Short mmCIF file of C-alpha atoms and ligand atoms in Angstrom, two decimals:
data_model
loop_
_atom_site.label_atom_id
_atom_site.label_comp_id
_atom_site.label_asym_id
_atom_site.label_seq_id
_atom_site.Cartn_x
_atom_site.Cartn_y
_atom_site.Cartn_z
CA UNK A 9 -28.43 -5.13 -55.27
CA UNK A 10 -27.10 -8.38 -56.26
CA UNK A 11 -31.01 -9.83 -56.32
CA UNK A 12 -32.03 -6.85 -58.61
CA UNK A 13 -29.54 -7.51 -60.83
CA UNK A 14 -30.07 -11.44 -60.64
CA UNK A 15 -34.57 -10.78 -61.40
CA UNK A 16 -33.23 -8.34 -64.37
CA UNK A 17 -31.43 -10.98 -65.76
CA UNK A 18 -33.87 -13.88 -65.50
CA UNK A 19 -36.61 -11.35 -66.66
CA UNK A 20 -34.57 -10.58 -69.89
CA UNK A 21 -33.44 -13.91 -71.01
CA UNK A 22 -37.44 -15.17 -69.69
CA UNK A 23 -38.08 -12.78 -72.16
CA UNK A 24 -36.33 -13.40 -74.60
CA UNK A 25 -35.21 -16.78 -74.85
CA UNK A 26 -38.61 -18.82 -75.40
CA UNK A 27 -38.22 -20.20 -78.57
CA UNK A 28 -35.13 -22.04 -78.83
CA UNK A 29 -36.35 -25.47 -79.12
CA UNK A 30 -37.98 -26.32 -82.22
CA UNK A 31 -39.01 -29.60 -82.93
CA UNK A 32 -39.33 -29.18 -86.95
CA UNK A 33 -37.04 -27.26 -88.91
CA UNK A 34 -37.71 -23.79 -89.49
CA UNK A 35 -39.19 -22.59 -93.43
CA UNK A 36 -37.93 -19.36 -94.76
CA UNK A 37 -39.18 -17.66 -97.94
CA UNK A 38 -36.97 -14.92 -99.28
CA UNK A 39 -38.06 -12.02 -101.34
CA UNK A 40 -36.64 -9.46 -103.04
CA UNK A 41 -38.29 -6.56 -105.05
CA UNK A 42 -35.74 -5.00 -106.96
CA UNK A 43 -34.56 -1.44 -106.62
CA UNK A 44 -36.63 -0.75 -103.69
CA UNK A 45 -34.95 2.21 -102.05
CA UNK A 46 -34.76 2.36 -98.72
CA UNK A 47 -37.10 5.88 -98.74
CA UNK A 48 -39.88 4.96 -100.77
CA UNK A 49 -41.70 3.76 -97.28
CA UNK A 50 -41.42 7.41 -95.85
CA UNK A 51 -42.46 8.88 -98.92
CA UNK A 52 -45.61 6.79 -100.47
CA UNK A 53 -48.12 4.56 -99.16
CA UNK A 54 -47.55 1.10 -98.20
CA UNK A 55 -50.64 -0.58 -96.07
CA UNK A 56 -50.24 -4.10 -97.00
CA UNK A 57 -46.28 -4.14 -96.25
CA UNK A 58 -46.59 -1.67 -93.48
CA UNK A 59 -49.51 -4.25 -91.87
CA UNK A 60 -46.40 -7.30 -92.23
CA UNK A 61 -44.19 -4.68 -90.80
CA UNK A 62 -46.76 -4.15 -87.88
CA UNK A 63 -46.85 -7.47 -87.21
CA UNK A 64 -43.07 -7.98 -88.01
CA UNK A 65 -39.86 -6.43 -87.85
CA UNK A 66 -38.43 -2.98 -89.61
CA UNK A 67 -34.79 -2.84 -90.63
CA UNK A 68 -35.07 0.64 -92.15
CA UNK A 69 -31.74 1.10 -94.14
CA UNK A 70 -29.61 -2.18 -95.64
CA UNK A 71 -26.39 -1.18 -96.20
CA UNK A 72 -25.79 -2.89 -99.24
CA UNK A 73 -21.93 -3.35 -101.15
CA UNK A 74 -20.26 -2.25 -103.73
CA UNK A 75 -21.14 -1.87 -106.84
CA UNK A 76 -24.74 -1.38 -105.77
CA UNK A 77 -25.94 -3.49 -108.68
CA UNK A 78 -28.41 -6.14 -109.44
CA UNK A 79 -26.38 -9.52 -109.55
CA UNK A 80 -23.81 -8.81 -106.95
CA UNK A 81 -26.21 -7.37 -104.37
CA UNK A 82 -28.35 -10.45 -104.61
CA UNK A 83 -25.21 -12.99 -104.66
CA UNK A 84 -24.10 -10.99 -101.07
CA UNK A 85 -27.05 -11.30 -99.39
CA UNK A 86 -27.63 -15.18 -100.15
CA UNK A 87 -23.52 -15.69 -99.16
CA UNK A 88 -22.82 -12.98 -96.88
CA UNK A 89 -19.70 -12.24 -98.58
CA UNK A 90 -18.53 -8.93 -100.47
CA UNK A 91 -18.33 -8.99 -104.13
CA UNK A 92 -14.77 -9.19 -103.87
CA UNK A 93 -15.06 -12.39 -102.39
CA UNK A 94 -17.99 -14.05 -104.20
CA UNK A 95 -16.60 -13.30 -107.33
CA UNK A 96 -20.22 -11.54 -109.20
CA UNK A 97 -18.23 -8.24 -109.20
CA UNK A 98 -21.01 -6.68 -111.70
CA UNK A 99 -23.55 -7.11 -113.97
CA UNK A 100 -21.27 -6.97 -116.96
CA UNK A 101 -17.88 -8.71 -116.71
CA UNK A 102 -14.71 -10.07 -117.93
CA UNK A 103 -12.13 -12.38 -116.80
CA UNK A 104 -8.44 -11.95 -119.00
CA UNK A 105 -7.45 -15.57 -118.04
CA UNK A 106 -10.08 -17.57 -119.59
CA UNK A 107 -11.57 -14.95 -122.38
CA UNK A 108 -15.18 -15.34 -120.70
CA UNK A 109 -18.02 -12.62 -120.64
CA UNK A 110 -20.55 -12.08 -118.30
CA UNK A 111 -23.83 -10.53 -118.51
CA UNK A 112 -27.31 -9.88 -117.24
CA UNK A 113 -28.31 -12.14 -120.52
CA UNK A 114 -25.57 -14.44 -120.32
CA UNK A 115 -24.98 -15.63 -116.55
CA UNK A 116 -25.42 -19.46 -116.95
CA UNK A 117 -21.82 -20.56 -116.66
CA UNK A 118 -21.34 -21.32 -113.54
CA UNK A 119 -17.95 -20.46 -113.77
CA UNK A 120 -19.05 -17.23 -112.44
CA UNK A 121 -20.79 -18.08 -109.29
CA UNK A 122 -18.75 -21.12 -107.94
CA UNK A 123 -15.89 -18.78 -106.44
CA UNK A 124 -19.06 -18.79 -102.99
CA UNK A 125 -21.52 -21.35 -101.87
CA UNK A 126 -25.12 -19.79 -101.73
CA UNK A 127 -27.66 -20.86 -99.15
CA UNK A 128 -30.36 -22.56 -101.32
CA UNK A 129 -27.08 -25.07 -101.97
CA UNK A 130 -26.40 -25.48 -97.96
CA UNK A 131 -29.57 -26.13 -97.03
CA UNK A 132 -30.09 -28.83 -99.78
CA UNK A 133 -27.24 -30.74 -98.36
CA UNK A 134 -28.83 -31.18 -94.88
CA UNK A 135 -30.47 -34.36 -94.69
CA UNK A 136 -33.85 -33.96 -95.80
CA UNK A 137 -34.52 -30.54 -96.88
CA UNK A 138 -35.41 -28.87 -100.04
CA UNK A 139 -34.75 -25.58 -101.56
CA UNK A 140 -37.38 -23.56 -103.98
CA UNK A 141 -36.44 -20.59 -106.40
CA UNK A 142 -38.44 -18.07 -108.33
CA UNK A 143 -35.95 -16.11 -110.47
CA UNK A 144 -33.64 -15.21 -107.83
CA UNK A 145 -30.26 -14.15 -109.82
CA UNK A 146 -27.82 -17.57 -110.37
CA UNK A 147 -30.92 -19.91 -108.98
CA UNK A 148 -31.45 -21.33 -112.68
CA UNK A 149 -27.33 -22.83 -112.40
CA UNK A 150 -25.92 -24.99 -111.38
CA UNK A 151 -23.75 -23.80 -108.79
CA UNK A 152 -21.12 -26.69 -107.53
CA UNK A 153 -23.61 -29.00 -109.62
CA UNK A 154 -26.40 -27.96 -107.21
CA UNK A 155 -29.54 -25.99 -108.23
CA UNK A 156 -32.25 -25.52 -106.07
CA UNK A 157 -34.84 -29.00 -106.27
CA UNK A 158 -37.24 -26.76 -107.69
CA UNK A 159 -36.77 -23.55 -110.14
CA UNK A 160 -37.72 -21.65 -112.69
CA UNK A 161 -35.53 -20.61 -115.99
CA UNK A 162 -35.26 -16.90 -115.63
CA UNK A 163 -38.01 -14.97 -117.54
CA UNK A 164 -39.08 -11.41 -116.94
CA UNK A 165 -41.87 -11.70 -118.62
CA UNK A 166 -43.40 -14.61 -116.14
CA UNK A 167 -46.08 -13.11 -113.69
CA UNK A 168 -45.94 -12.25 -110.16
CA UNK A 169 -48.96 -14.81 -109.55
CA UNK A 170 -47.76 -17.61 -111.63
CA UNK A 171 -43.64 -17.09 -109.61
CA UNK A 172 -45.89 -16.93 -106.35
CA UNK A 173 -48.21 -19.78 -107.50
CA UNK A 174 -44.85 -22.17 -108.06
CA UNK A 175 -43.52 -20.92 -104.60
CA UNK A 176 -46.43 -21.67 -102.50
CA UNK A 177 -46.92 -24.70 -104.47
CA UNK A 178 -43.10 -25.96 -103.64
CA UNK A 179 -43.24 -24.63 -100.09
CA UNK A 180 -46.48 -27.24 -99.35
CA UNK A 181 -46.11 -30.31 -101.61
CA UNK A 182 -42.67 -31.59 -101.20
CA UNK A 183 -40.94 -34.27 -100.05
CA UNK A 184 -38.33 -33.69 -98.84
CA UNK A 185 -39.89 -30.56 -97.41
CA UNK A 186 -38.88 -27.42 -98.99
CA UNK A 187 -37.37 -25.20 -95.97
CA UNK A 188 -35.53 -22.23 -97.87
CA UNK A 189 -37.32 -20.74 -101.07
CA UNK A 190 -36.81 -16.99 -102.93
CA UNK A 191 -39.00 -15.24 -104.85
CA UNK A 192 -37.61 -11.92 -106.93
CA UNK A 193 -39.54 -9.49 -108.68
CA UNK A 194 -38.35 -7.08 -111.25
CA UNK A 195 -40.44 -3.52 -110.33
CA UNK A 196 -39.78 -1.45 -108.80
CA UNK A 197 -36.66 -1.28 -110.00
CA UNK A 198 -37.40 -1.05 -113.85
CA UNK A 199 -39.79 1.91 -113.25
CA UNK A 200 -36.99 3.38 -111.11
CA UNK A 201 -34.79 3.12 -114.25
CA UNK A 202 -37.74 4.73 -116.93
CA UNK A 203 -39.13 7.27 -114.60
CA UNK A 204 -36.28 7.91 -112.13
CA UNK A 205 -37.29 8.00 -108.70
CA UNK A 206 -38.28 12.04 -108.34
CA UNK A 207 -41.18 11.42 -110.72
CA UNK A 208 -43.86 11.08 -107.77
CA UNK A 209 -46.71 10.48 -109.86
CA UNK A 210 -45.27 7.42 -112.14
CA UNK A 211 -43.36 5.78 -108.63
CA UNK A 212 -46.92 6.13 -107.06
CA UNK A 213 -48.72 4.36 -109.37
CA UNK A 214 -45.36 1.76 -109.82
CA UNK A 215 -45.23 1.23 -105.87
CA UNK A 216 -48.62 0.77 -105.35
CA UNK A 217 -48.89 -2.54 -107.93
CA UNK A 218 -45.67 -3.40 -105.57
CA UNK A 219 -47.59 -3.17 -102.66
CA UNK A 220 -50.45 -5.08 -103.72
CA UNK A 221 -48.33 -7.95 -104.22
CA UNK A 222 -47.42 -7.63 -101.15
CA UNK A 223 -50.98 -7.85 -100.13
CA UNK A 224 -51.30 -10.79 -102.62
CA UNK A 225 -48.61 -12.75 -101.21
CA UNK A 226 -49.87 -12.25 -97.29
CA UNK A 227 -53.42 -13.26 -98.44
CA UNK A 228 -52.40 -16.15 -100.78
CA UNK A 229 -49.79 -17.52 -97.46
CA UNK A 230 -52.79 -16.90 -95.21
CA UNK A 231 -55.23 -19.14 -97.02
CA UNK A 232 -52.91 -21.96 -97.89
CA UNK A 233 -52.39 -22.10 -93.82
CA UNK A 234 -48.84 -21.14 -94.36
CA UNK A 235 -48.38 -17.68 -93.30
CA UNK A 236 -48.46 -18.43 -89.00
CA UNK A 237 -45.31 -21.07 -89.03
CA UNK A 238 -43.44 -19.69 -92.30
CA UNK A 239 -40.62 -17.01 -92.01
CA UNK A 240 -40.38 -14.50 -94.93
CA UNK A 241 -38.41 -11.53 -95.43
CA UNK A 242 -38.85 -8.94 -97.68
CA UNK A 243 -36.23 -7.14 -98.98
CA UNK A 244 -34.15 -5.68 -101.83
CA UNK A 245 -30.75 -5.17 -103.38
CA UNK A 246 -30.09 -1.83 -103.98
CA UNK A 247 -32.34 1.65 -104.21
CA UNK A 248 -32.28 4.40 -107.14
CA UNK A 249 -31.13 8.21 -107.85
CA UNK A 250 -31.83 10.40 -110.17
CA UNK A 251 -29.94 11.22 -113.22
CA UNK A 252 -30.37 14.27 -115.67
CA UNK A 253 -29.19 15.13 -119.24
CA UNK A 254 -26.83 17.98 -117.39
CA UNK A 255 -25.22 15.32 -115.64
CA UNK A 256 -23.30 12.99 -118.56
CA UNK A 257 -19.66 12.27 -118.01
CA UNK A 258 -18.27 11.85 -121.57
CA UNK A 259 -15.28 9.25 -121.98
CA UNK A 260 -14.48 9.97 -125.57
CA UNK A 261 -14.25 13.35 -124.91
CA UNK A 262 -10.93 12.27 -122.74
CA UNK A 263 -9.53 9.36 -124.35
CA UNK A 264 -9.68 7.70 -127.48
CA UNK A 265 -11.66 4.57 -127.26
CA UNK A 266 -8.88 2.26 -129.17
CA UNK A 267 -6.77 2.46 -126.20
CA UNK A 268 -8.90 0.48 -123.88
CA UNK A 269 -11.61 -1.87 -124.03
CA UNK A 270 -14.98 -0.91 -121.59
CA UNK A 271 -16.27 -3.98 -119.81
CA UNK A 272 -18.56 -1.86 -117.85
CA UNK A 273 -20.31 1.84 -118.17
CA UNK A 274 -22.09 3.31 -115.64
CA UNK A 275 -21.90 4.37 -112.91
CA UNK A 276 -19.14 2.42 -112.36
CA UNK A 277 -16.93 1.97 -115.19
CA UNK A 278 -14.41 -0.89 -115.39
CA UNK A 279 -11.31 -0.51 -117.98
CA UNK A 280 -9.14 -2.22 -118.90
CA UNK A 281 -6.00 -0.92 -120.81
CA UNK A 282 -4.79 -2.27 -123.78
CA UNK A 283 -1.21 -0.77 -123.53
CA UNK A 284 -0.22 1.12 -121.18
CA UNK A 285 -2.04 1.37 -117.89
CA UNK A 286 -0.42 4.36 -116.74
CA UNK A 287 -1.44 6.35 -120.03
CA UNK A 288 -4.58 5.42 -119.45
CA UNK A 289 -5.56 6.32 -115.91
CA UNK A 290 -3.42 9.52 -116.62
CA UNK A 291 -6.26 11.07 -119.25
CA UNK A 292 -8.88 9.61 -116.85
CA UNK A 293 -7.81 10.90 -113.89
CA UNK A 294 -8.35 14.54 -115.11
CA UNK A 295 -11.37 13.96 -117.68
CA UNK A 296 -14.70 15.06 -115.09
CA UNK A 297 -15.16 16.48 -111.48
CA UNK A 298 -17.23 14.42 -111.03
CA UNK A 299 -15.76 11.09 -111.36
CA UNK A 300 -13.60 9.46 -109.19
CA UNK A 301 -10.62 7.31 -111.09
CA UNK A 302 -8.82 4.66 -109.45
CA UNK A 303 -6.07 2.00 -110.30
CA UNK A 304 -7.10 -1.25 -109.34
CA UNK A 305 -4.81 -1.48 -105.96
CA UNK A 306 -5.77 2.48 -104.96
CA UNK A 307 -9.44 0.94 -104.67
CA UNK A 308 -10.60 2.60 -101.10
CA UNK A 309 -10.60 -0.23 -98.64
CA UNK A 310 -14.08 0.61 -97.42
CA UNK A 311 -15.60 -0.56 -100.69
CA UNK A 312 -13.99 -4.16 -100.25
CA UNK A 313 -13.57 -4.18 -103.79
CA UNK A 314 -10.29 -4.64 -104.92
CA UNK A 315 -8.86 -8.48 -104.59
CA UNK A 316 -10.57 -10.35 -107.36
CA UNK A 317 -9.32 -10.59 -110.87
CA UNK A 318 -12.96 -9.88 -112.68
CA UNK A 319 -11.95 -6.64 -111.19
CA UNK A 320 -10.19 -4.80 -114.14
CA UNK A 321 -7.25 -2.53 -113.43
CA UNK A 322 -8.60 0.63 -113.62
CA UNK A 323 -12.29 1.36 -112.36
CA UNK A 324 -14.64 5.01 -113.00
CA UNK A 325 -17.00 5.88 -110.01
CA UNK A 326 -19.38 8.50 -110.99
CA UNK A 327 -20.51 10.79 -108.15
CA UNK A 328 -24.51 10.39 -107.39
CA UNK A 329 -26.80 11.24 -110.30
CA UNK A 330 -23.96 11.32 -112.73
CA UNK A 331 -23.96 8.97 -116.00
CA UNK A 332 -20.85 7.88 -118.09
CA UNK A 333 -21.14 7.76 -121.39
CA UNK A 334 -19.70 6.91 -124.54
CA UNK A 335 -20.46 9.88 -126.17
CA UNK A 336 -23.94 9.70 -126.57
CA UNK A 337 -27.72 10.72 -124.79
CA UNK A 338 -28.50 10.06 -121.31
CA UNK A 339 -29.87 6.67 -120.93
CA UNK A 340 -31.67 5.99 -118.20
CA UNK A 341 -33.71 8.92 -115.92
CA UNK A 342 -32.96 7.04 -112.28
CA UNK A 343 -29.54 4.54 -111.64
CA UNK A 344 -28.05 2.58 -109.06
CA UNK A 345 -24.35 1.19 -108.70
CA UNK A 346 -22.90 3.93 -106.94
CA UNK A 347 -21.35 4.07 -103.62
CA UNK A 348 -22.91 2.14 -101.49
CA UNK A 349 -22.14 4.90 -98.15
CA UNK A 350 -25.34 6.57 -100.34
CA UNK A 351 -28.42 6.36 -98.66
CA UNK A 352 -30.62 6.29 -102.16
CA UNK A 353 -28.43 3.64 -102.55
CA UNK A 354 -30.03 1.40 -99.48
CA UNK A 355 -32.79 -0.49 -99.25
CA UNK A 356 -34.51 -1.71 -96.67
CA UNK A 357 -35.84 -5.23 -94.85
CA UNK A 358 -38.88 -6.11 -92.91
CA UNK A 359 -39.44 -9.23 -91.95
CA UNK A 360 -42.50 -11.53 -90.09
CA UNK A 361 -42.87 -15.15 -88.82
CA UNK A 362 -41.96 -17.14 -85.72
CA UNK A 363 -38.48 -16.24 -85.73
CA UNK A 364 -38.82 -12.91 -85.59
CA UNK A 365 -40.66 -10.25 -82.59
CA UNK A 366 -43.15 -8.16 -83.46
CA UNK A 367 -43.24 -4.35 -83.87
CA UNK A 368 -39.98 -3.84 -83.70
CA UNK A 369 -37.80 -1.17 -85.67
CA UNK A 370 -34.28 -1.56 -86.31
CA UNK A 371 -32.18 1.48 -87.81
CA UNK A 372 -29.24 -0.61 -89.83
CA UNK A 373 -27.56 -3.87 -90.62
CA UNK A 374 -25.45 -4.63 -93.60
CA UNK A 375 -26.62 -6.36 -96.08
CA UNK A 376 -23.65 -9.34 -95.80
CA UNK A 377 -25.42 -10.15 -92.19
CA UNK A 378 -28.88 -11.40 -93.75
CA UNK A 379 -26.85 -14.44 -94.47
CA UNK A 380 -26.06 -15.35 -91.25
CA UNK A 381 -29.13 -14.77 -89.61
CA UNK A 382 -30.68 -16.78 -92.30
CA UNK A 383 -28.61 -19.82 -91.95
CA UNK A 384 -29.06 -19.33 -87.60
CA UNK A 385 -32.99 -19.27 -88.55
CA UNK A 386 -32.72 -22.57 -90.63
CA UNK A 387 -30.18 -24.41 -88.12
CA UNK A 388 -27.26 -24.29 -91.09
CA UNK A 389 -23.77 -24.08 -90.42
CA UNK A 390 -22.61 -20.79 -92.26
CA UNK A 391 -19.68 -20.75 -94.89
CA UNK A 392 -17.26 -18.23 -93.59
CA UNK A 393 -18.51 -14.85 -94.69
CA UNK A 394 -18.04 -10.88 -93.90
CA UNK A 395 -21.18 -11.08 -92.17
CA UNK A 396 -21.67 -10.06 -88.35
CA UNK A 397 -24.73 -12.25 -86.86
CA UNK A 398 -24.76 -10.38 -83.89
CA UNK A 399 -26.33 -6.84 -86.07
CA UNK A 400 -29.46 -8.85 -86.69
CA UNK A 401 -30.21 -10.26 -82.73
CA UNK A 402 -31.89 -7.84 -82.11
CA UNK A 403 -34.73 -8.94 -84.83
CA UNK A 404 -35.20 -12.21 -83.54
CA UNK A 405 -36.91 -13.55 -80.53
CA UNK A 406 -34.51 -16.69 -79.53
CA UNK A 407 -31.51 -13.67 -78.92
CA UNK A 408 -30.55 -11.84 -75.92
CA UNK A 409 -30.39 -8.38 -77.39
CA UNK A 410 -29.83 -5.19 -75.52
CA UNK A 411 -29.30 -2.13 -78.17
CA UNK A 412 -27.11 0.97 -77.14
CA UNK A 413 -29.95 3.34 -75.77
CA UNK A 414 -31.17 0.15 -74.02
CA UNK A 415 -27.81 -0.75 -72.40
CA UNK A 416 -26.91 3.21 -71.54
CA UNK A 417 -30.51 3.23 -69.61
CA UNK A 418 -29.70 0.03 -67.97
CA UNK A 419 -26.27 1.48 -66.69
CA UNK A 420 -27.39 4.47 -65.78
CA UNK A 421 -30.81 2.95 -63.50
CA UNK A 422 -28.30 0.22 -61.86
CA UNK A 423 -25.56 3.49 -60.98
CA UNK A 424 -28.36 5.13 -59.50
CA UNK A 425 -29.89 2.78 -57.65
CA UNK A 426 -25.91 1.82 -56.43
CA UNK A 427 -25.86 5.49 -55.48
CA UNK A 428 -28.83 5.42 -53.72
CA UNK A 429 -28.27 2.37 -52.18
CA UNK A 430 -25.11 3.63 -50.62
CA UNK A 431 -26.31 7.06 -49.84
CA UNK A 432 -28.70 4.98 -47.23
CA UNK A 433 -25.90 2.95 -45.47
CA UNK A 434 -23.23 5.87 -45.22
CA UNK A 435 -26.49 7.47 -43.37
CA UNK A 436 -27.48 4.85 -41.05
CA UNK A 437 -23.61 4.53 -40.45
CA UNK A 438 -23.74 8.08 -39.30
CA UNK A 439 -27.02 7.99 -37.38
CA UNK A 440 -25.52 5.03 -35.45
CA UNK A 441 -22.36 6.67 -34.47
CA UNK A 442 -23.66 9.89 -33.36
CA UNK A 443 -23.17 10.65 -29.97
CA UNK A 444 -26.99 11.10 -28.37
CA UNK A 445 -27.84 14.45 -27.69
CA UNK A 446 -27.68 15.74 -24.45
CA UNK A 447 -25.41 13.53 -22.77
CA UNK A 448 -23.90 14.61 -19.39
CA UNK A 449 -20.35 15.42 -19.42
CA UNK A 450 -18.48 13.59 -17.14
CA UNK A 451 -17.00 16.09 -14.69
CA UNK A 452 -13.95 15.49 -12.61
CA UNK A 453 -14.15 15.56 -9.18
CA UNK A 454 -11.67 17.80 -8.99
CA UNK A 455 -13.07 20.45 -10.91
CA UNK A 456 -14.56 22.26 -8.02
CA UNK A 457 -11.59 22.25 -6.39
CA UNK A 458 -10.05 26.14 -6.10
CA UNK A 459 -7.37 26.77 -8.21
CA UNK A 460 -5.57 28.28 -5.21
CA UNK A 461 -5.27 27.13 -1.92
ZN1 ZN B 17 -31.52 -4.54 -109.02
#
């Protein structure tokens, strides 16, 4: 027994443990394509990412945080921290002390981002090393007086080829070497927004461009001789739901709008009173079915949302598919931002290279853990963070992973071969004791004698 359990062992870590010594540093490219819900890869047609995935690994759902928006997703997953604690609570915000606003238009203070440290700032710190950004949200600041060596100035209206042209570029002619780069991509998150997500024929045509520059970015690594010893990941912040006309929550049917002032809409709303708080969450509270209303410290704890003060006192939370308005049309046909325990809320990750095995299909991680699998892949020291590196082992091939079917199966074949095992001795024991069969009793000599004399 104990030499089964002693070749299991050495077979396992064998197996598993073969690439911890690397002599250069590891490269990781990051990508994000926004709004890419978690579903989309059952339900279209993917064959250049499902080819990386082949020859990669599958995380199929990314439990993302709350607010499943654009800015704080991507600030979590290059931290590992919840929004709470990296301080990019939303894409629209305000903070009472110092009178500042924040938007999707107007996010170059970095005021904003320097409550975390984000990896493309670690990683420039280690001797040597470079970091490389495409339009990754907060890459064009200067967070702690540190952007990336090379960036570009966010512009939506910049190409695919000409981000990916930069990248590639960066990744292969720089000295210091660049080690950690990000690309982002806008679709298919604004077709998600025009189209919503249930119109099959627009997403089609939407996620097959996405997939081609997939295809693009494979080929393009592939003849530039970088694909074999470069890690990339490809992955998103949030995913997409459908919203109707019949589905508008109404504010200023509730409240009159000179008693508070909205920093944020939909689907999370974030108010903040201008007299009296109490007032104010009172004609809330009871205003649609289908809207949750909380005071700031009444925040559910699950949504780790609650101990920042960008976060405004009181805060909507419109069930899935619902929109708040301010009295007007429906804006948008698909949103995100909702609670993040929603599946159309998740995305997903797949991810290829020499840190990572091949074929293999994880259910979940949370988003938060990317970061520390990221910094174990480039040999950085993580800031603390609500991350869990052990969720991602699994994915890579310098981990000892056993998963829970694996470990149950494990148990189970070592208690039987235990049982069996012991069976056998108890039954040699017994076959060994036995008395041989047909052994003489031993008579007394006496016994013949008559019982009477
Ligand atoms: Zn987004």
């Amino acid at each position: 027994m104990k030499l089964l359990v002693i070749l299991l062992f050495s077979g396992l870590i064998t197996c598993c443990g073969g690439n911890s010594s690397h002599s250069l540093p590891s490269k990781l490219l990051l990508v994000s394509f926004d709004g890419f819900r978690a579903d989309y890869l059952q339900n279209y047609e993917f064959p250049h990412l499902q080819n990386f995935i082949k020859e990669g690994v599958l995380v199929e759902h990314v439990k993302n945080v709350f607010i499943t928006k654009t800015f704080p997703n991507h600030y979590s997953i290059v931290t590992g921290l919840y929004e709470e604690s990296h301080g990019i609570v939303a894409n629209s915000m305000y903070d009472v002390i110092t009178k500042k606003h924040f938007s999707d238009f107007d996010d170059k203070d970095p005021f904003w981002w320097n409550e975390a440290v984000p990896i493309w700032v670690t990683n420039q710190l280690q001797e040597n090393r470079s970091s490389a950004a495409a339009m990754w949200p907060g890459t064009d600041v200067p967070i702690h007086n540190t952007t990336p060596s090379y960036f570009m100035n966010y512009s939506s209206s910049v190409s695919f080829e000409e981000r990916l042209n930069n990248i590639t570029m960066w990744l292969m002619n720089s000295n210091p070497p660049v080690t950690f780069a990000t690309l982002y991509w806008e679709e298919p998150d604004a077709s998600g927004h025009k189209y919503g997500p249930e119109d099959k024929e627009n997403m089609y045509r939407v996620l097959k461009e996405v997939d081609d520059l997939i295809g693009e970015l494979v080929h393009r690594l592939k003849v530039l001789g970088l694909w074999e010893n470069l890690n990339v990941i490809i992955t998103s912040d949030h995913g997409m739901t459908q919203c109707s006309k019949d589905k508008l929550i109404n504010l200023d049917l509730c409240i009159d709008r000179s008693s508070y002032t909205l920093v944020d809409l939909t689907p999370v709303a974030a108010v903040l009173p201008k007299i009296n708080t109490t007032e104010v969450y009172n004609k809330l509270k009871v205003c649609n079915p289908h809207m949750n209303v909380y005071l700031k410290e009444d925040i559910p704890a699950r949504f780790h949302y609650q101990h920042n003060d960008r976060i405004q006192p009181i805060i909507l939370v419109a069930d899935e598919g619902w929109t708040i308005v301010l009295n007007k049309s429906l804006p948008k046909l698909g949103d995100h931002g909702y609670d993040n325990s929603l599946s159309s809320m998740h995305p997903f990750l797949a991810a290829h290279g020499p840190a990572f095995h091949k074929g293999y299909k994880h259910s979940t991680i949370n988003s938060v853990d990317i970061y520390p699998m990221m910094c174990h892949i480039l040999g950085l020291k993580p800031h603390p963070n609500n991350g869990t590196f052990g969720h991602t082992k699994c994915l890579l091939v310098d981990q000892w992973c056993i998963n829970l079917p694996e470990a149950i199966g494990i148990v189970i074949g070592a208690l039987l071969v235990l049982t069996t095992l012991t069976c056998l001795i108890i039954i040699m024991q017994n076959r060994l004791s036995v008395p041989r069969p047909f052994s003489r009793l031993q008579l007394q000599e006496d016994d013949d004698d008559p019982l009477i004399e």
